[in-house]
Short mmCIF file of C-alpha atoms in Angstrom, two decimals:
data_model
loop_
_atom_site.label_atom_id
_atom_site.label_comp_id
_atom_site.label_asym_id
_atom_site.label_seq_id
_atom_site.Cartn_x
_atom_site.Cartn_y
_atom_site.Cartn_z
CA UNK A 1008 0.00 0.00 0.00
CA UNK A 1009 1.74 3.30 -1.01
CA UNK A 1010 2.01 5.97 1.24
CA UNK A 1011 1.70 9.64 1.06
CA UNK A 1012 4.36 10.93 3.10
CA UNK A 1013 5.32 14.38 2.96
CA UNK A 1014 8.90 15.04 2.81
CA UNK A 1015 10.34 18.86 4.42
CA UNK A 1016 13.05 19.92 1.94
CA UNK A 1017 16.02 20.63 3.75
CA UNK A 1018 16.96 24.09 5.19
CA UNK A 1019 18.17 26.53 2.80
CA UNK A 1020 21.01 27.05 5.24
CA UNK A 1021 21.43 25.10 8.80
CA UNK A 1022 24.85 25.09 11.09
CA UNK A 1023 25.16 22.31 13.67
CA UNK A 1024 27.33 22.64 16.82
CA UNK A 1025 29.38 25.72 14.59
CA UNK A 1026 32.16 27.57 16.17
CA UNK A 1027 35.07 29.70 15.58
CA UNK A 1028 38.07 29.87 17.85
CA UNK A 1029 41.12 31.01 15.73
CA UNK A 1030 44.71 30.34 18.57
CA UNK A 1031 41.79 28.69 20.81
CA UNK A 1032 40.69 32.70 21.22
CA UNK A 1033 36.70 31.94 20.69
CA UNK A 1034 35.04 34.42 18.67
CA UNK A 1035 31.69 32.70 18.84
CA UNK A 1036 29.43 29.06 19.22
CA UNK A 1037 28.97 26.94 19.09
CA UNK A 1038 25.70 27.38 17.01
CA UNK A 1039 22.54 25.41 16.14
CA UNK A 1040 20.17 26.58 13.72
CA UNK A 1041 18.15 26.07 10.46
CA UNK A 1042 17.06 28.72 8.11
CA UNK A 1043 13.97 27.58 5.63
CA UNK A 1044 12.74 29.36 2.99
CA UNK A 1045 11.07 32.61 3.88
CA UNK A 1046 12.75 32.98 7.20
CA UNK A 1047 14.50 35.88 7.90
CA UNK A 1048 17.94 35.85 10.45
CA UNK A 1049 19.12 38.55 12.17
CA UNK A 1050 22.35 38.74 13.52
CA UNK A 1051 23.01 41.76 16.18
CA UNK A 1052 25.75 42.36 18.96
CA UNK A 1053 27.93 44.84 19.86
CA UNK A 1054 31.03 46.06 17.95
CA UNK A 1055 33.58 43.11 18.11
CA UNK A 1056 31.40 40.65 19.26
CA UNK A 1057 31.76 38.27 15.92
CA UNK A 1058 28.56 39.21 13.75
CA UNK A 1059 30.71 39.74 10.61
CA UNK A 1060 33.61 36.73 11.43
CA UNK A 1061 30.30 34.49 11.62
CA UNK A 1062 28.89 35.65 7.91
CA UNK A 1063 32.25 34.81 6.97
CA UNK A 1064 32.38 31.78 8.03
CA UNK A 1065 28.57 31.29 7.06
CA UNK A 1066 29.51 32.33 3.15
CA UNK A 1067 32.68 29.82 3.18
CA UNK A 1068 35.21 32.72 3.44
CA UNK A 1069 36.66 31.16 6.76
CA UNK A 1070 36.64 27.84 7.91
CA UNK A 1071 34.82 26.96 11.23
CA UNK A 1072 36.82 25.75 14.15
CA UNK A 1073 34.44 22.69 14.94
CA UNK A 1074 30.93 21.88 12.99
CA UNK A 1075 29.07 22.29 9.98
CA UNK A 1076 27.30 24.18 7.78
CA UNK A 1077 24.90 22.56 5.19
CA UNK A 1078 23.48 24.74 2.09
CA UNK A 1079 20.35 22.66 0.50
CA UNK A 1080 21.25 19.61 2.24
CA UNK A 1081 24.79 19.51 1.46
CA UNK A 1082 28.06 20.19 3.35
CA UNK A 1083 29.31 23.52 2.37
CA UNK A 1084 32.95 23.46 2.80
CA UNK A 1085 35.85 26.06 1.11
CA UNK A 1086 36.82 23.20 -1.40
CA UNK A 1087 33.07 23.21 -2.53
CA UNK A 1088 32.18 27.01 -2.11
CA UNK A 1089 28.43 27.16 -3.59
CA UNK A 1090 27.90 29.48 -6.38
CA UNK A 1091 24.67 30.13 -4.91
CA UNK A 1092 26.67 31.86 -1.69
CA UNK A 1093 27.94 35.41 -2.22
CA UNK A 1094 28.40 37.94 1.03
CA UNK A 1095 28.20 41.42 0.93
CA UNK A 1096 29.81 43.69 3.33
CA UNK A 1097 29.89 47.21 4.23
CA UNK A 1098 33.06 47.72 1.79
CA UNK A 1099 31.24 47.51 -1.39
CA UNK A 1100 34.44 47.26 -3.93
CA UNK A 1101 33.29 49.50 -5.94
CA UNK A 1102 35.44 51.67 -8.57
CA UNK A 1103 34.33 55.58 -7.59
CA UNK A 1104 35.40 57.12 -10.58
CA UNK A 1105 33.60 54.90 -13.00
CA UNK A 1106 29.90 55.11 -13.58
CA UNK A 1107 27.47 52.26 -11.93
CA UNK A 1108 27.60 50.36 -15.70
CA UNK A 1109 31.00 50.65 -15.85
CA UNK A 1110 31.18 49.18 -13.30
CA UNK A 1111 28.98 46.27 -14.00
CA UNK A 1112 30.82 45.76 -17.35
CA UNK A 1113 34.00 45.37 -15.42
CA UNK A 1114 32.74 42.84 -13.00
CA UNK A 1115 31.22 40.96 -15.69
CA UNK A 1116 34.45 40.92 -18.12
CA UNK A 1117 36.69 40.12 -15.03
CA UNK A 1118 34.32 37.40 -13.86
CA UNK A 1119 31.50 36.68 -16.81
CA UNK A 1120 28.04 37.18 -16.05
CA UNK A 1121 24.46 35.03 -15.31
CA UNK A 1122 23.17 33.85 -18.60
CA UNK A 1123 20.00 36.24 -19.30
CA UNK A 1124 21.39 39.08 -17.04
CA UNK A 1125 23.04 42.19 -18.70
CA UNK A 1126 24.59 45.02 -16.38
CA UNK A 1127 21.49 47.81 -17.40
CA UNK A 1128 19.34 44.65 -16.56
CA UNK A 1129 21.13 43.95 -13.13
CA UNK A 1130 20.71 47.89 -12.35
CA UNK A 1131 17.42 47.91 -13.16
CA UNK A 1132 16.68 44.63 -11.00
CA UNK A 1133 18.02 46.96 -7.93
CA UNK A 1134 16.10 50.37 -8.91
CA UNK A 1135 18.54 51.98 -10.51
CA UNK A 1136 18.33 51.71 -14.12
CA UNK A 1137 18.08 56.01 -14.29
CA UNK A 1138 21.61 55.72 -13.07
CA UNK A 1139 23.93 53.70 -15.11
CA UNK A 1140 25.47 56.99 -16.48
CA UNK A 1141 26.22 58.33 -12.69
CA UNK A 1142 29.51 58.03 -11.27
CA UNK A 1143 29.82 55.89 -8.32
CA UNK A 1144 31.40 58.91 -6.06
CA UNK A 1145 28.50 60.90 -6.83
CA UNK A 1146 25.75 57.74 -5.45
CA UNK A 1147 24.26 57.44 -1.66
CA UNK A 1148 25.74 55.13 0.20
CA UNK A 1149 22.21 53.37 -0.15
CA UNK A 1150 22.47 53.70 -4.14
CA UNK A 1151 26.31 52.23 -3.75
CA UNK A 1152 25.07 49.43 -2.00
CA UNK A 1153 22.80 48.87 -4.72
CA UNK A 1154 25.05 48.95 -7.28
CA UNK A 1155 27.31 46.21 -5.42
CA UNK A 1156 24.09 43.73 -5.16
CA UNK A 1157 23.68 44.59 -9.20
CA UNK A 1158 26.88 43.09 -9.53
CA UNK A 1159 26.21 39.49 -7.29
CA UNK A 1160 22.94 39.57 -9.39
CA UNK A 1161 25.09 39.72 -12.72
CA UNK A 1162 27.47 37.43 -11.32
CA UNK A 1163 27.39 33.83 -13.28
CA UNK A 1164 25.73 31.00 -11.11
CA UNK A 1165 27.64 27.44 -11.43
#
């Protein structure tokens, strides 16, 4: 008789017993927890305290003292960095004298770009497709933030 069991995918993202303890200093963990889709995390502490060593180590930049992070299911480990991982921090990498699509057209002939995605398209995907002609120096900081997520959009996946 067949059954009709209902399988949960597996968490988008989940970290069991993860720490990070560079010289046996510990910076944080260890941590439990499992992020599904449409959950939203947030991570807040004061200055210091490990919130951006942790996204580091979440997004496969660093390597965690002790545990594991799985992405979909599967390990995520620095030999088998996801393409589907990118991290984005406050230092946006941005060129300031070129404009927002020249900037985008750097990225994408330095690293390629996501099949169907063109740099006006990735600017427009982030509300800025008035701006492609702007310099960078002359953006908000909220505008140059924008312009860095255009370019993990354009970014090729895989």
């Amino acid at each position: 008789m067949p059954t009709n069991e209902l399988h949960e995918p597996p968490a988008l993202l989940e970290a069991r017993g993860l720490a990070f303890a560079p010289n046996d200093e510990p910076i944080f963990g260890p941590l439990d927890f499992a992020l599904h889709a449409g959950e939203v995390v947030l991570i807040e502490g004061e200055n210091g305290t490990g919130k951006s060593t942790l996204l580091r180590v979440l997004s496969g930049l660093l390597e965690p003292t002790s545990g594991e992070i799985r992405l979909n299911g599967e390990p995520l480990t620095l030999a088998r960095l996801s393409p589907q991982v990118a991290l984005l921090s406050h230092q946006t990498g941005l060129k300031l004298e070129l404009t927002a699509l020249e900037n985008l057209r750097f990225a994408a002939g330095l690293g390629g770009q996501c099949a169907g995605m063109s740099p006006p398209t990735a600017l427009a995907g982030v509300g800025l497709d008035g701006y492609a002609d702007v310099p960078v120096r002359q953006l908000s900081a909220g505008q140059k933030k924008r312009v860095a997520l255009a370019r993990v959009l354009l970014a090729p996946v895989g």
